[in-house]
PDB file of C-alpha atoms in Angstrom:
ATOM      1  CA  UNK A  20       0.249  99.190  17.776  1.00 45.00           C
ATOM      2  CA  UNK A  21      -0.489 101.461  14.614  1.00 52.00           C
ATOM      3  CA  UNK A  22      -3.270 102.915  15.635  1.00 54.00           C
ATOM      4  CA  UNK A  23      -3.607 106.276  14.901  1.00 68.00           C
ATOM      5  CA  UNK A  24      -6.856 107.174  17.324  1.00 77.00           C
ATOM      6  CA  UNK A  25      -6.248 109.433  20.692  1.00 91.00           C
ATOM      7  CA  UNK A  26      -6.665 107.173  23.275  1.00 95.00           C
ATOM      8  CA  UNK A  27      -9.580 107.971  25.792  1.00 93.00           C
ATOM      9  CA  UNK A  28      -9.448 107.134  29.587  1.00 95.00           C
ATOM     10  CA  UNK A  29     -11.389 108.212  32.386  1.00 95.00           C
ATOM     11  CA  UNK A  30      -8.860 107.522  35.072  1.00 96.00           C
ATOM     12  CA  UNK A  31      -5.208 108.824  35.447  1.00 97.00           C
ATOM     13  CA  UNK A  32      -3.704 106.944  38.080  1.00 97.00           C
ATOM     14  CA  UNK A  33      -0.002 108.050  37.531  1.00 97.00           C
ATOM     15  CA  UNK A  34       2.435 108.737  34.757  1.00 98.00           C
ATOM     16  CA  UNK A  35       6.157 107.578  34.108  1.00 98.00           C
ATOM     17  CA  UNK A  36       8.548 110.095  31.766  1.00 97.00           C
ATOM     18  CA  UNK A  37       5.263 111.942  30.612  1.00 97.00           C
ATOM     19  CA  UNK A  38       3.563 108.393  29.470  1.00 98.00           C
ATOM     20  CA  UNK A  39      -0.530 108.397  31.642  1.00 98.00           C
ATOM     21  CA  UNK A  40      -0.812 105.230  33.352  1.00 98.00           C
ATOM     22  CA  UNK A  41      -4.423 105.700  33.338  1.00 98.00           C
ATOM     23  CA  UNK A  42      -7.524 103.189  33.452  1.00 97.00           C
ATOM     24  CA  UNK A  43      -8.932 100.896  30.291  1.00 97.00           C
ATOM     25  CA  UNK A  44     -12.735 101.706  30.137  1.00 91.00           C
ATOM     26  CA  UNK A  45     -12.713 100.599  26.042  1.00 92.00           C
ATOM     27  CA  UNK A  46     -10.214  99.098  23.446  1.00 94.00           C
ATOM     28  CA  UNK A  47     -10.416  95.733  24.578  1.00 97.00           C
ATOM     29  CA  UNK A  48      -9.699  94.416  20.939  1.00 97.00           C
ATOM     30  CA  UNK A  49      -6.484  96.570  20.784  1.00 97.00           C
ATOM     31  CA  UNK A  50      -5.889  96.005  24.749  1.00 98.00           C
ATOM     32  CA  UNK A  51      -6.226  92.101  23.661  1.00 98.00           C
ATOM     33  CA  UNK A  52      -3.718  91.960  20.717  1.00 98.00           C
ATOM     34  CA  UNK A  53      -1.217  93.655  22.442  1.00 98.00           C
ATOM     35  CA  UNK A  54      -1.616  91.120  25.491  1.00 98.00           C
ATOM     36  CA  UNK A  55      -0.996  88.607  23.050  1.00 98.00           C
ATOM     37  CA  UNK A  56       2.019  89.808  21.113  1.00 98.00           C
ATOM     38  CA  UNK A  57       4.127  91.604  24.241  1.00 97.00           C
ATOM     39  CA  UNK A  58       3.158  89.181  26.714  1.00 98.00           C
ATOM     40  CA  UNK A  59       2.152  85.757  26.020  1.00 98.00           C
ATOM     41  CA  UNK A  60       3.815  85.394  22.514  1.00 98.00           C
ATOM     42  CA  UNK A  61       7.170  86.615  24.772  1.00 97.00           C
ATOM     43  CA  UNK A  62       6.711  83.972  27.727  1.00 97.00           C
ATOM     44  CA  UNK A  63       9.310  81.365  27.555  1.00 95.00           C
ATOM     45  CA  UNK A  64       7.183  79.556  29.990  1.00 96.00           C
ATOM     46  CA  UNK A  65       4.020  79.465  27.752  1.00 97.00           C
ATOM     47  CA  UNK A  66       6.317  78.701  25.137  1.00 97.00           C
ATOM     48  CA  UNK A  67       8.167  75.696  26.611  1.00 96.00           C
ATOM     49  CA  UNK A  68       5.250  74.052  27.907  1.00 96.00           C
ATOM     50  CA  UNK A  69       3.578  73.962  23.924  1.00 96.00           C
ATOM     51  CA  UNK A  70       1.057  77.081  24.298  1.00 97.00           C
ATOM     52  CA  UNK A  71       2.193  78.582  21.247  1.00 97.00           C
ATOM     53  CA  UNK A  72       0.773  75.177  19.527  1.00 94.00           C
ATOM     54  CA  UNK A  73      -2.220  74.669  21.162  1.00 93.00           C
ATOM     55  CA  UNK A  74      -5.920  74.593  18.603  1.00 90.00           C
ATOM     56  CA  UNK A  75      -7.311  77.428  19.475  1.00 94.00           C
ATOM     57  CA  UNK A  76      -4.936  78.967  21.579  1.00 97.00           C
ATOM     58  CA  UNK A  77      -5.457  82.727  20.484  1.00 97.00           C
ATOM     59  CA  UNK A  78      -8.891  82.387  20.759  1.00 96.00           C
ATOM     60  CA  UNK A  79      -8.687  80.852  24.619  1.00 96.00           C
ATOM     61  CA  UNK A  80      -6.236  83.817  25.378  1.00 97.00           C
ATOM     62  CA  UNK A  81      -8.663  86.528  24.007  1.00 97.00           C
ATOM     63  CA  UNK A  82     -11.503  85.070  26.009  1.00 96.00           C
ATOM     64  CA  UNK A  83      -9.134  85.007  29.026  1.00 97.00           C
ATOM     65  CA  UNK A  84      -7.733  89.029  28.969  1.00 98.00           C
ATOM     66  CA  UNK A  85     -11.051  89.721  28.008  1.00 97.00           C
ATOM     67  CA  UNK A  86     -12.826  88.192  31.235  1.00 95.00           C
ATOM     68  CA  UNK A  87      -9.949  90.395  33.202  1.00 97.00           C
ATOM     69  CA  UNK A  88     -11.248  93.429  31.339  1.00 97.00           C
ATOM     70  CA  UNK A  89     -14.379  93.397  31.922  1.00 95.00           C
ATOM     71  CA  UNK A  90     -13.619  93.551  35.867  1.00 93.00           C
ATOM     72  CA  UNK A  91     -12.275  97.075  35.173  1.00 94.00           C
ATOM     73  CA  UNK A  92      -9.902  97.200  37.155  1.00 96.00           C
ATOM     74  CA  UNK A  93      -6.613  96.608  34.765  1.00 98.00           C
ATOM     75  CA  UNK A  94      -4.441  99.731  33.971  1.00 98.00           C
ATOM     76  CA  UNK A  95      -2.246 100.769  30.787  1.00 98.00           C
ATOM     77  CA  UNK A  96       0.416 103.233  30.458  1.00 98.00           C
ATOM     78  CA  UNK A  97       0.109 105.209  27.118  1.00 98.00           C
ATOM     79  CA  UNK A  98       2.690 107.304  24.649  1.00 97.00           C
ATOM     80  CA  UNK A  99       3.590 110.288  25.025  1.00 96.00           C
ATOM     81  CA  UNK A 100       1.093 111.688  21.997  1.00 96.00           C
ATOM     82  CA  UNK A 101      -1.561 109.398  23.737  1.00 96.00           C
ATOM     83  CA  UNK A 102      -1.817 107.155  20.912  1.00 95.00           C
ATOM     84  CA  UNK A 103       0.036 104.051  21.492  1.00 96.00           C
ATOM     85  CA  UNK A 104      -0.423 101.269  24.522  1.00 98.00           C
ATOM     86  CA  UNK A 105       2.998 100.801  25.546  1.00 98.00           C
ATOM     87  CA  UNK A 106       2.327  99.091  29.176  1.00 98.00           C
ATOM     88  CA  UNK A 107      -0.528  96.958  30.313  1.00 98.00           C
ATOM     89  CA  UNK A 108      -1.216  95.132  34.092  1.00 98.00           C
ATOM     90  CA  UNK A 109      -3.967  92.613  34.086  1.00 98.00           C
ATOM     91  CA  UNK A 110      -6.306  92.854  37.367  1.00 98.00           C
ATOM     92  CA  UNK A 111      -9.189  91.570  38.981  1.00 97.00           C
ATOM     93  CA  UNK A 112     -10.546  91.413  42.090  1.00 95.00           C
ATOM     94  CA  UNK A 113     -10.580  88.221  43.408  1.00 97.00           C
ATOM     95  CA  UNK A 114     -13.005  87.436  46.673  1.00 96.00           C
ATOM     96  CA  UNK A 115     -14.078  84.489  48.551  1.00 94.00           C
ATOM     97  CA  UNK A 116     -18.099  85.844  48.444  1.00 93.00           C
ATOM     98  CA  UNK A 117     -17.983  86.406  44.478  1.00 90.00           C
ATOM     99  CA  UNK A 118     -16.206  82.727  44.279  1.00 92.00           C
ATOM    100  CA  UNK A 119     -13.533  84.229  41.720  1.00 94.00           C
ATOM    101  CA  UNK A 120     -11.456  81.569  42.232  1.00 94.00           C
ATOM    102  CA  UNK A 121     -14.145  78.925  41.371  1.00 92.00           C
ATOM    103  CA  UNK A 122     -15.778  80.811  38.595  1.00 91.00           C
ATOM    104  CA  UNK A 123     -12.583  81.950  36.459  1.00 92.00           C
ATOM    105  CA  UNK A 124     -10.856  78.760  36.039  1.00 93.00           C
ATOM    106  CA  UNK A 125     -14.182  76.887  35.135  1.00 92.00           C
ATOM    107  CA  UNK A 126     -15.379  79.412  32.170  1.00 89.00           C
ATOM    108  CA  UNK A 127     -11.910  78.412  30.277  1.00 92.00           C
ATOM    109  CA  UNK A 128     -11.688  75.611  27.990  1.00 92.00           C
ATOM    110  CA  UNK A 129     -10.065  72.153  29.509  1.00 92.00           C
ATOM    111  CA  UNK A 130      -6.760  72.674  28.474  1.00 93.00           C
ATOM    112  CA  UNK A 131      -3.275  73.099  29.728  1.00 95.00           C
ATOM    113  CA  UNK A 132      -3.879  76.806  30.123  1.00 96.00           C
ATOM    114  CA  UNK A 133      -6.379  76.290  32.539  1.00 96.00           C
ATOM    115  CA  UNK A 134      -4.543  73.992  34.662  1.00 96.00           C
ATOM    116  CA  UNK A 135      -2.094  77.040  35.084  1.00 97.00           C
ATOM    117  CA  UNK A 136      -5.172  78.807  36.499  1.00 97.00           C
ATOM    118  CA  UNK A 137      -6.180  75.848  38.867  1.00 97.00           C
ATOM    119  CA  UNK A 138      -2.350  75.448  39.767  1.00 97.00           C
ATOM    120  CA  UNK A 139      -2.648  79.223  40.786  1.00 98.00           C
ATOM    121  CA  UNK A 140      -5.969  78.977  42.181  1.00 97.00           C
ATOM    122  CA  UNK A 141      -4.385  75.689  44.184  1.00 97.00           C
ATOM    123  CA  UNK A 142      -1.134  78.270  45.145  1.00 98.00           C
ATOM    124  CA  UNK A 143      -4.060  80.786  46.912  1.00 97.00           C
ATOM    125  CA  UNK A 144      -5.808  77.739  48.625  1.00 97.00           C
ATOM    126  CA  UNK A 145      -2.576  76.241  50.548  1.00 97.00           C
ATOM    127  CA  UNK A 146      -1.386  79.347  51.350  1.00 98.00           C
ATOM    128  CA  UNK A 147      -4.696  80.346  53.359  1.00 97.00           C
ATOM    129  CA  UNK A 148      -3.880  77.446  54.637  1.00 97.00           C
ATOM    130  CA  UNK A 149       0.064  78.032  56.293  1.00 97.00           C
ATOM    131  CA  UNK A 150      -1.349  81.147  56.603  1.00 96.00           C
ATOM    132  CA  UNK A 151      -4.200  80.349  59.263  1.00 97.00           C
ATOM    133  CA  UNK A 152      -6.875  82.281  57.160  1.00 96.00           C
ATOM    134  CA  UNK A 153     -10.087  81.642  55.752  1.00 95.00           C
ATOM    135  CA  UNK A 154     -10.430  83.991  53.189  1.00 96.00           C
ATOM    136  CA  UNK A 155      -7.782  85.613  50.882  1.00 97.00           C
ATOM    137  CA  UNK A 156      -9.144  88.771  48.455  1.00 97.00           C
ATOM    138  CA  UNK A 157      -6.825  90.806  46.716  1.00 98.00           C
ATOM    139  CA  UNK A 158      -6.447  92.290  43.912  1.00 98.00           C
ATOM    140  CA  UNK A 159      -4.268  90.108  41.620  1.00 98.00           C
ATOM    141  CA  UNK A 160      -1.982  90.972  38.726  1.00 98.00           C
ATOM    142  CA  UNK A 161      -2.875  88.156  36.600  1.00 98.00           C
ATOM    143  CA  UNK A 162      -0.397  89.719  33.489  1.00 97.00           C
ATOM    144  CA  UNK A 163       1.907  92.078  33.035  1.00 98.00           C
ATOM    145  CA  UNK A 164       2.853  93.517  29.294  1.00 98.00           C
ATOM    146  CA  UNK A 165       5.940  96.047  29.729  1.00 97.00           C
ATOM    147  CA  UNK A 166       8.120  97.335  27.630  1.00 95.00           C
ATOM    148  CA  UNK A 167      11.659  95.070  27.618  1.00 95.00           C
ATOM    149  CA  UNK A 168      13.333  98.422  28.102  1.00 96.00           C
ATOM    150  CA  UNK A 169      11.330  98.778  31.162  1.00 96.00           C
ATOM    151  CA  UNK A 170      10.886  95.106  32.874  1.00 95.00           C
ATOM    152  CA  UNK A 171      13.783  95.525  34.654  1.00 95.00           C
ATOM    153  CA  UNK A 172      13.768  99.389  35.663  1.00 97.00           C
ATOM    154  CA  UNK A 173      13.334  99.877  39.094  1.00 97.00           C
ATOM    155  CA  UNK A 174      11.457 103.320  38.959  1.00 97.00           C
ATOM    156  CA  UNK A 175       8.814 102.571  36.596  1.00 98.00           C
ATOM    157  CA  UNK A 176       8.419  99.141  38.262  1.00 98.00           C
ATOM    158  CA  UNK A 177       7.680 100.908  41.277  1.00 97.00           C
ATOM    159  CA  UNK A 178       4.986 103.491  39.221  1.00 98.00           C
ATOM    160  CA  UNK A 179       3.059 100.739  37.759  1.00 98.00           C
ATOM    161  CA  UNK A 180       2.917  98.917  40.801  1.00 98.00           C
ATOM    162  CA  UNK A 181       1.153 101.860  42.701  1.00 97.00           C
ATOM    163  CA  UNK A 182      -0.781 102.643  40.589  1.00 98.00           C
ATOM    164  CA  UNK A 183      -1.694  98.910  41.168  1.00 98.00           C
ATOM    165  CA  UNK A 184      -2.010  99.620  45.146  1.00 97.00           C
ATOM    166  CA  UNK A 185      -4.075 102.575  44.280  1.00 96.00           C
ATOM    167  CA  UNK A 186      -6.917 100.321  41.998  1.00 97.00           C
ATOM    168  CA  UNK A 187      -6.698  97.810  44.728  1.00 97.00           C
ATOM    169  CA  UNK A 188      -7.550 100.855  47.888  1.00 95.00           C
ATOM    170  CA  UNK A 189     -10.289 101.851  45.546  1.00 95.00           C
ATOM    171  CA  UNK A 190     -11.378  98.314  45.257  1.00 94.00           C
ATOM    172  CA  UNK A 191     -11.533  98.048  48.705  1.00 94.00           C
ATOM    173  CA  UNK A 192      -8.691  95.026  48.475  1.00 96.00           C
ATOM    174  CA  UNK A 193      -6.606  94.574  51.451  1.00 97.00           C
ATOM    175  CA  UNK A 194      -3.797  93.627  49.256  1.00 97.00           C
ATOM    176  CA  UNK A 195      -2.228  93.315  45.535  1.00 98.00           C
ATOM    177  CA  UNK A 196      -1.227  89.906  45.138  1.00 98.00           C
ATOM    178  CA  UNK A 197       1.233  88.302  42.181  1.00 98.00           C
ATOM    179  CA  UNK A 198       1.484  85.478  40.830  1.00 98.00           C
ATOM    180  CA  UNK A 199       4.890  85.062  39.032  1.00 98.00           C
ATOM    181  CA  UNK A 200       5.071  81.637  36.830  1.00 98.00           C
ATOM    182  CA  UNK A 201       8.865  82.878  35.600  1.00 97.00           C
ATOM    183  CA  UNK A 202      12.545  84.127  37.145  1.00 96.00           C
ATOM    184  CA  UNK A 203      12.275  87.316  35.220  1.00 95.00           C
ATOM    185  CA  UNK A 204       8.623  88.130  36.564  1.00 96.00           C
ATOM    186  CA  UNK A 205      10.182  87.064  40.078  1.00 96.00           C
ATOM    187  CA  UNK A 206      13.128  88.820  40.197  1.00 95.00           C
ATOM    188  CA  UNK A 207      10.425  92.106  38.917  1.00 95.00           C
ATOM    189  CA  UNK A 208       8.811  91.463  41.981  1.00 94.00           C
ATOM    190  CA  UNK A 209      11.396  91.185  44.154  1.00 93.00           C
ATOM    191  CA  UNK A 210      13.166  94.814  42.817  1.00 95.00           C
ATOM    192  CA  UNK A 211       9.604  96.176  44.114  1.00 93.00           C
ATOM    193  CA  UNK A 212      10.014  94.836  47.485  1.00 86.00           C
ATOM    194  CA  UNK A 213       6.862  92.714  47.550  1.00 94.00           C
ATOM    195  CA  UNK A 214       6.622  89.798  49.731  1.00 96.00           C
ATOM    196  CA  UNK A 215       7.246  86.478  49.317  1.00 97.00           C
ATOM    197  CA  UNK A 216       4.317  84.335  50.784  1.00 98.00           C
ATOM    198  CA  UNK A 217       3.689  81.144  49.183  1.00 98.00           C
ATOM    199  CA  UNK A 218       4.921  78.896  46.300  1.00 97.00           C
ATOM    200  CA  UNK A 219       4.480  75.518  44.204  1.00 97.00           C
ATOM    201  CA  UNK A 220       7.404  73.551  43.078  1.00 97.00           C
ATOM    202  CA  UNK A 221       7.007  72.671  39.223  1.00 97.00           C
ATOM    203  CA  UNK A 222       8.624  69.361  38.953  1.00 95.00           C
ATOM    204  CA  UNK A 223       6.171  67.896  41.909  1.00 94.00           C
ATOM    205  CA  UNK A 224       2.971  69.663  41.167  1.00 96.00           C
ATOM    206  CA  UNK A 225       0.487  66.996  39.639  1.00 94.00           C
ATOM    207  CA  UNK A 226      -2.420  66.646  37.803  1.00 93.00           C
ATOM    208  CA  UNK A 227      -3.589  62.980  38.249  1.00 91.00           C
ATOM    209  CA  UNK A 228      -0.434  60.760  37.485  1.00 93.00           C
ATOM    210  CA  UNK A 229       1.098  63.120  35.617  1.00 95.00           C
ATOM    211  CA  UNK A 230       3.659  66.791  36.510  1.00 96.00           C
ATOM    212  CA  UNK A 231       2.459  68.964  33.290  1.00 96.00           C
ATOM    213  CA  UNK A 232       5.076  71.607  34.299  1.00 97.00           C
ATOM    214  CA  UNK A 233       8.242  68.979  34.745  1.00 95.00           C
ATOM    215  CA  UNK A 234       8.906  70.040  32.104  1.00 95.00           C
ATOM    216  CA  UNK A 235      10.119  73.957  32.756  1.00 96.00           C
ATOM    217  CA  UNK A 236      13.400  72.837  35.083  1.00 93.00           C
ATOM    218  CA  UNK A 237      15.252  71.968  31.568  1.00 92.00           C
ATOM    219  CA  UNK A 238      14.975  76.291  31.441  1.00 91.00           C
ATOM    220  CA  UNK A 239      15.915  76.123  35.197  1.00 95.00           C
ATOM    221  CA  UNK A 240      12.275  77.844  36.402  1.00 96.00           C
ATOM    222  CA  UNK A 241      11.766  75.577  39.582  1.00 96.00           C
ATOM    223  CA  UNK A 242       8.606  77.737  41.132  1.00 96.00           C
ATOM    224  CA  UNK A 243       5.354  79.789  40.679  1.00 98.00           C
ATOM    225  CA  UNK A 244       5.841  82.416  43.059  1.00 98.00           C
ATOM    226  CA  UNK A 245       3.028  84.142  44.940  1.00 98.00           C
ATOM    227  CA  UNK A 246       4.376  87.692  45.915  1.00 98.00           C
ATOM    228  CA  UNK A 247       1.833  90.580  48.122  1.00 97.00           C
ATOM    229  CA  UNK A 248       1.988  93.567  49.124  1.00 97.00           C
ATOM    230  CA  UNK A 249      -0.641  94.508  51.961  1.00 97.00           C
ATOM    231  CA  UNK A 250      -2.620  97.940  51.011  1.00 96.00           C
ATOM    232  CA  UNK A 251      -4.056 100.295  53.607  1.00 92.00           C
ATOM    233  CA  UNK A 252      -7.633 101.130  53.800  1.00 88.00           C
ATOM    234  CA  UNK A 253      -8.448 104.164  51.307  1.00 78.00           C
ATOM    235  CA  UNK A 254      -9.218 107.106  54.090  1.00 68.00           C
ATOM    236  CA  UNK A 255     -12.036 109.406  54.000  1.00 58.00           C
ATOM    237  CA  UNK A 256     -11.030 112.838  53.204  1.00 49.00           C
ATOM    238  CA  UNK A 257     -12.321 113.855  56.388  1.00 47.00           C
ATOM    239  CA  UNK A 258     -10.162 111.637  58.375  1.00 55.00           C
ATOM    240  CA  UNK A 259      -6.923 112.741  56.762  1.00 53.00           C
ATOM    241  CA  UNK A 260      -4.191 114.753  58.150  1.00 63.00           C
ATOM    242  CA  UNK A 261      -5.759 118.682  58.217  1.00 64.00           C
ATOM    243  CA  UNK A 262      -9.051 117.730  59.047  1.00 55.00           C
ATOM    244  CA  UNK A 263      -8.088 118.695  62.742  1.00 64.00           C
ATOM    245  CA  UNK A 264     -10.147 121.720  63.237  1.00 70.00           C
ATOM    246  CA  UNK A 265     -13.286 120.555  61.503  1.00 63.00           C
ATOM    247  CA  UNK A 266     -13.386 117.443  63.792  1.00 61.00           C
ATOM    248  CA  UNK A 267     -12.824 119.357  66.603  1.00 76.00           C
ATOM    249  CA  UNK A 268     -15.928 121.863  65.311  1.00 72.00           C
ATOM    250  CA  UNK A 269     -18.387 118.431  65.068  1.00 68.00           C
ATOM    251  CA  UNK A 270     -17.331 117.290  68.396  1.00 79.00           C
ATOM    252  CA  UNK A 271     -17.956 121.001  70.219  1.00 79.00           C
ATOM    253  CA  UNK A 272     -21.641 120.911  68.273  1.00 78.00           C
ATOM    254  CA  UNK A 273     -22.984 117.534  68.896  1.00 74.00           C
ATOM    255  CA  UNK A 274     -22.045 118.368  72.447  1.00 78.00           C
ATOM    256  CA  UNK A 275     -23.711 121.461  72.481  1.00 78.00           C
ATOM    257  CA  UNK A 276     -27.054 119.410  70.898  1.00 74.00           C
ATOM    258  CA  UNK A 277     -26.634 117.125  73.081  1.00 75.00           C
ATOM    259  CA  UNK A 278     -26.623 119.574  76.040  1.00 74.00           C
ATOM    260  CA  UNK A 279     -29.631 121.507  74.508  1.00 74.00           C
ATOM    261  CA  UNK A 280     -31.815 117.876  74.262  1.00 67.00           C
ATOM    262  CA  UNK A 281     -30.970 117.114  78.094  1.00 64.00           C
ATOM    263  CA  UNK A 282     -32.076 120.585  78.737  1.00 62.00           C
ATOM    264  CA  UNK A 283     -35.496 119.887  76.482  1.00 59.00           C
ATOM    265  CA  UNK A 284     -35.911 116.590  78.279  1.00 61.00           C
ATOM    266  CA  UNK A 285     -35.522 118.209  82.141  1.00 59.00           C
ATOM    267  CA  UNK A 286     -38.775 121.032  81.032  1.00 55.00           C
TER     268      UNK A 286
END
């Protein structure tokens, strides 16, 4: 990115070796071409299945990280001299009463990339279902763009992805959730100790007569793999450790008021 502008952000949610992983509130042009040169333009996935030569195909993409934007909830991590975008994670809310599921995959164009987002969509629907549960919201990861120095570093793997768990405890999400569609995202996700919960086989996952992802086992990547890591509920200040003696205060006075009102009541 050679853009020479200070970057502004509203948010810092961590940092890694004196880089802000901090919040993207603006940029979406610059957020958007990097999306499309570090991460899909790098996924031998996208590439194998014919992405790269779909009509259109940069246009459909932009439309895509740009629909993820606007939820603003996605992250980037930033150089040093806070001019550069050197990390970005892709996240949404996703929640049974806002239909996210339904709505994302039907504002796309009909086209192979959207059946990836119906096979995911498909992933989250059969695992409610070997789950036992009706509804599934989380926060999802929908892309990652990190640096290749840093895909496979367990510490600033571990950064980004709190600083996922934090969006997600301010978004009220029970859970971040990732979907990894390659070996390399899945072995990511399994340095960070997230949880394996649900998958779909390639080579058997079809769209009318046809397996559009058959395709991927000649680059041995057999599964999409839906990893989670359960988030607590975001505490109230006054309910964290230290708060002792002020509860203990509001307890002694609302029994002392209502002492005083039983006294009222009895003249």
């Amino acid at each position: 990115m050679d853009d020479t502008r200070t970057l502004r952000y509203s948010i810092k949610w961590d940092e890694f070796e004196g880089m802000l992983i901090t919040d993207i509130n603006s940029y979406y042009d610059m957020v958007i071409e990097f999306m499309w040169t570090e991460s899909f333009l790098k996924s031998l996935v996208f590439e194998s299945l014919g992405l790269f030569n779909l009509p259109e195909m940069k246009d459909t993409y932009s439309k895509y990280v740009l629909h993820i934007l606007r939820n603003e909830c996605s992250v980037m991590m930033i150089s040093e001299d806070e001019k550069q975008i050197r990390a970005v994670g892709l996240l949404e809310w996703m929640t049974e009463e806002w239909h996210s599921w339904v709505f994302f995959p039907s504002s796309m164009p009909r086209n192979l990339f959207q059946q990836i987002i119906m096979m995911k969509k498909e992933l989250i629907d059969a695992t409610k279902v070997n789950l036992g549960i009706s509804t599934y919201d989380a926060l999802m990861v929908h892309e990652i763009a990190f640096p290749d120095e840093l895909y496979f570093k367990k510490d600033f793997l571990m950064i980004m992805f709190d600083a996922f768990a934090s969006v997600a405890q301010n978004m009220h999400m029970p859970r971040v959730s990732f979907i990894a569609l390659s070996t390399a995202d899945q072995e990511a996700a399994g340095m960070i100790e997230f949880d394996e919960i649900g998958r779909t086989i390639y080579s058997i996952y079809k769209v009318g007569n046809t397996r559009p992802f058959d395709i991927l086992r000649e680059l041995d990547e057999m599964y999409a793999l839906l990893f989670e890591l359960p988030v607590p509920p975001l505490l109230k200040y006054v309910h964290m450790p230290g708060f002792e003696e002020f509860h203990e205060a509001l307890e002694a006075r609302l029994a002392k008021e209502a002492a005083e009102g039983r006294r009222d009541d009895d003249f």
